[in-house]
XYZ file of C-alpha atoms in Angstrom:
266
model
C -1.366 -10.205 -14.318
C -0.698 -7.620 -11.622
C 0.641 -8.523 -8.200
C -1.846 -6.956 -5.797
C -0.354 -5.737 -2.499
C -2.431 -4.291 0.336
C -0.815 -1.894 2.819
C -2.708 -2.392 6.069
C -2.614 -1.621 9.770
C -5.684 -0.674 11.796
C -3.440 1.484 14.003
C -3.281 5.045 12.646
C -0.103 7.100 12.282
C 2.234 4.251 11.374
C 3.163 5.518 7.905
C 0.655 3.356 6.033
C -0.484 5.907 3.438
C 3.045 7.328 3.117
C 4.307 3.813 2.389
C 1.542 3.065 -0.134
C 2.191 6.305 -2.066
C 5.965 6.053 -2.067
C 6.171 2.330 -2.780
C 3.797 2.761 -5.749
C 5.814 5.759 -7.012
C 9.115 3.890 -6.604
C 7.826 0.872 -8.573
C 6.627 3.253 -11.308
C 10.017 4.992 -11.439
C 11.603 1.537 -11.809
C 9.389 1.228 -14.931
C 6.743 -1.136 -13.595
C 3.184 -0.219 -14.565
C 1.584 0.488 -11.200
C -1.918 1.318 -9.987
C -2.441 2.901 -6.565
C -5.903 2.175 -5.151
C -6.958 4.589 -2.417
C -9.306 2.523 -0.235
C -9.142 4.948 2.696
C -12.042 7.453 3.056
C -9.525 10.080 4.242
C -8.266 10.086 0.621
C -4.703 11.004 1.609
C -3.176 8.817 -1.111
C -5.272 10.698 -3.673
C -4.068 14.131 -2.544
C -0.560 12.766 -1.948
C -0.099 12.094 -5.667
C -1.331 15.537 -6.654
C -5.121 15.480 -7.005
C -7.543 18.051 -5.595
C -10.515 16.185 -4.111
C -12.905 18.951 -5.253
C -12.076 18.172 -8.888
C -12.665 14.426 -8.695
C -15.901 13.377 -10.383
C -15.853 9.664 -9.578
C -14.009 7.575 -7.014
C -13.657 4.064 -5.623
C -16.988 4.667 -3.869
C -18.742 4.813 -7.267
C -17.124 1.519 -8.270
C -18.126 -0.215 -5.035
C -21.657 1.137 -4.649
C -22.806 2.276 -8.116
C -21.099 -0.415 -10.243
C -19.005 2.109 -12.191
C -16.166 0.348 -14.061
C -12.682 0.855 -12.597
C -11.406 1.918 -16.022
C -13.746 4.938 -15.937
C -12.386 6.077 -12.572
C -8.615 5.586 -13.076
C -6.589 8.835 -13.205
C -3.086 9.277 -14.606
C -0.570 10.903 -12.246
C 2.367 13.075 -13.298
C 4.660 10.058 -12.868
C 4.800 7.881 -15.992
C 3.621 4.319 -15.206
C 1.645 5.427 -12.126
C -2.174 5.598 -12.148
C -4.547 6.002 -9.224
C -8.118 5.042 -8.353
C -9.033 7.982 -6.093
C -10.981 7.859 -2.845
C -13.677 10.101 -1.413
C -15.146 10.739 2.034
C -18.330 8.989 0.758
C -16.429 5.718 1.116
C -17.231 5.895 4.845
C -20.834 5.040 3.961
C -19.934 2.269 1.524
C -19.652 -0.348 4.290
C -23.287 0.223 5.306
C -24.515 0.364 1.706
C -22.751 -2.927 0.889
C -24.067 -4.775 3.932
C -26.727 -6.684 1.934
C -24.501 -7.311 -1.080
C -24.358 -11.088 -1.712
C -20.553 -11.155 -2.204
C -19.751 -8.105 -0.144
C -16.192 -9.245 0.754
C -15.239 -9.697 -2.917
C -16.532 -6.419 -4.378
C -13.070 -4.825 -4.718
C -11.572 -7.997 -6.193
C -14.273 -8.001 -8.898
C -13.723 -4.272 -9.567
C -9.979 -4.756 -10.154
C -10.208 -8.002 -12.177
C -10.969 -6.381 -15.593
C -7.929 -4.050 -15.394
C -5.443 -6.343 -13.604
C -3.694 -7.287 -16.869
C -2.880 -3.643 -17.583
C -0.558 -3.349 -14.576
C 2.348 -5.204 -13.027
C 1.581 -3.959 -9.507
C -1.597 -2.804 -7.785
C -0.966 -1.198 -4.381
C -4.017 -0.787 -2.115
C -3.894 1.799 0.662
C -6.280 0.390 3.289
C -8.223 2.438 5.821
C -6.978 2.374 9.459
C -9.660 -0.067 10.594
C -10.523 -3.726 10.205
C -13.904 -3.020 8.608
C -15.498 -4.338 5.441
C -13.420 -2.159 3.071
C -10.157 -3.449 4.565
C -11.468 -7.032 4.348
C -12.266 -6.313 0.666
C -8.661 -5.175 0.160
C -7.308 -8.347 1.811
C -9.578 -10.530 -0.340
C -8.417 -8.713 -3.491
C -4.719 -8.846 -2.531
C -2.053 -11.452 -3.218
C -0.101 -10.201 -0.221
C -0.101 -7.574 2.501
C 2.550 -5.178 3.826
C 2.162 -4.254 7.493
C 3.842 -0.932 8.401
C 4.905 -0.787 12.062
C 6.181 2.378 13.718
C 9.381 1.956 15.733
C 7.871 3.088 19.019
C 6.923 1.617 22.386
C 3.430 0.444 21.371
C 4.601 -0.994 18.043
C 3.398 -4.528 18.683
C 0.064 -3.390 20.097
C -2.671 -4.225 17.609
C -0.306 -6.191 15.384
C -1.648 -9.466 16.786
C -5.210 -8.366 16.012
C -4.295 -7.517 12.411
C -2.418 -10.806 11.913
C -5.472 -12.601 13.323
C -7.737 -10.837 10.804
C -5.318 -11.850 8.030
C -5.533 -15.494 9.241
C -9.357 -15.375 9.185
C -9.310 -13.942 5.636
C -6.817 -16.657 4.615
C -8.951 -19.454 6.061
C -12.360 -18.259 4.852
C -12.024 -15.901 1.917
C -8.550 -15.796 0.345
C -6.357 -18.852 0.987
C -3.685 -17.438 -1.366
C -3.088 -14.323 0.772
C 0.500 -14.002 2.006
C 2.249 -11.539 4.270
C 4.620 -9.659 1.964
C 6.424 -8.325 5.008
C 6.411 -6.187 8.137
C 7.845 -2.746 7.371
C 9.533 -0.784 10.160
C 8.788 2.947 9.737
C 9.716 6.305 11.335
C 13.049 4.921 12.516
C 15.547 7.188 14.248
C 18.895 5.436 14.738
C 19.900 7.863 17.503
C 17.156 6.600 19.789
C 17.820 3.470 21.796
C 14.086 2.721 21.898
C 13.887 2.553 18.079
C 16.727 0.028 17.988
C 15.097 -2.016 20.761
C 11.768 -2.102 18.907
C 13.439 -3.196 15.648
C 15.302 -6.044 17.371
C 12.130 -7.045 19.286
C 10.018 -7.186 16.106
C 12.785 -9.071 14.268
C 13.027 -11.548 17.170
C 9.251 -12.161 17.094
C 8.682 -12.202 13.346
C 12.113 -13.066 11.940
C 12.032 -13.372 8.131
C 8.649 -11.658 7.854
C 10.387 -8.310 8.531
C 11.768 -6.375 5.542
C 15.517 -5.657 5.576
C 14.672 -2.115 4.441
C 13.807 0.283 7.265
C 12.077 3.616 6.599
C 13.916 6.367 8.478
C 12.248 9.399 9.997
C 12.825 12.034 7.322
C 11.563 15.614 6.942
C 11.377 15.269 3.144
C 8.889 12.384 3.496
C 6.761 14.553 5.813
C 6.882 17.613 3.528
C 6.153 15.839 0.217
C 2.350 15.326 0.706
C 1.846 19.067 1.304
C 2.890 19.703 -2.317
C 1.014 16.648 -3.628
C 4.113 14.708 -4.642
C 5.656 11.369 -3.682
C 9.043 11.937 -2.028
C 10.892 10.650 -5.104
C 9.532 13.625 -7.097
C 9.921 16.062 -4.238
C 13.544 15.234 -3.396
C 15.013 12.247 -5.232
C 18.270 12.435 -3.261
C 16.672 12.339 0.195
C 17.108 9.433 2.565
C 13.349 8.793 2.478
C 13.390 8.513 -1.292
C 16.274 6.004 -1.169
C 14.493 3.979 1.548
C 11.361 3.498 -0.571
C 13.369 2.691 -3.710
C 15.200 0.031 -1.692
C 11.874 -1.329 -0.457
C 10.595 -1.556 -4.048
C 13.777 -3.382 -5.092
C 13.487 -5.771 -2.125
C 9.899 -6.626 -3.145
C 10.990 -7.157 -6.769
C 13.776 -9.509 -5.667
C 11.472 -11.370 -3.302
C 9.015 -11.997 -6.148
C 11.706 -12.776 -8.763
C 10.567 -9.803 -10.811
C 13.974 -8.209 -11.419
C 14.430 -10.698 -14.282
C 11.184 -9.560 -15.906
C 12.440 -5.999 -16.299
C 15.791 -7.203 -17.710
C 13.943 -9.383 -20.235
C 11.769 -6.400 -21.233
C 14.908 -4.367 -21.924
C 16.411 -7.147 -24.064
C 13.162 -7.350 -26.082
C 13.215 -3.605 -26.638
């Protein structure tokens, strides 16, 4: 059964989509069968793994509104072990169309259930809002990663997101955990970045990942060629950061043993 991880922050520009793409790609490179679900109407995760939106026939919107099976929408990426459920701008309207759905908060969970056994990880890139689609992602997820930019307003909005997570935990998904707070766009030369990291660590302690994502031009360039950074420049600092994040998540969930056992069986 797949571990489902949402990547969420209603604040835009914090490296949410970048983290979803590159974490999913890193897990796939480490030979874990991974599905990336693009639940953001901007569809940046879809283009970021190499797909042209004009060529996509069906998307997550069709699953959520037209009851199309997830299996019929899944696309294989150029990375072995990495598949994607693409998004589409139509997803903006899905919240309104689902408003009278009897189990509207659980639609995504029910979409993913039939294919969950085919993957070891499902990474959901949430939209930068706390609307119905993001609530769907949190209901479907086992845990959530919260990317936080190392800048002055880093903690702004974090309380609101953590509050939403608490509401989802109490009413809709008691099993939901916080996988971790991920510090992104870090520049070690700036005193402010170091202050923000220590402030967030002081407030949230063990909830913060040891891995920090550094500001890196290779990470910024990779989406323009439709590749995760690990394909674009495997030696770059950004690539190493996301591989380390993947390894930290594997260790945290005791999944490093699983891969070793698979190798022994082979």
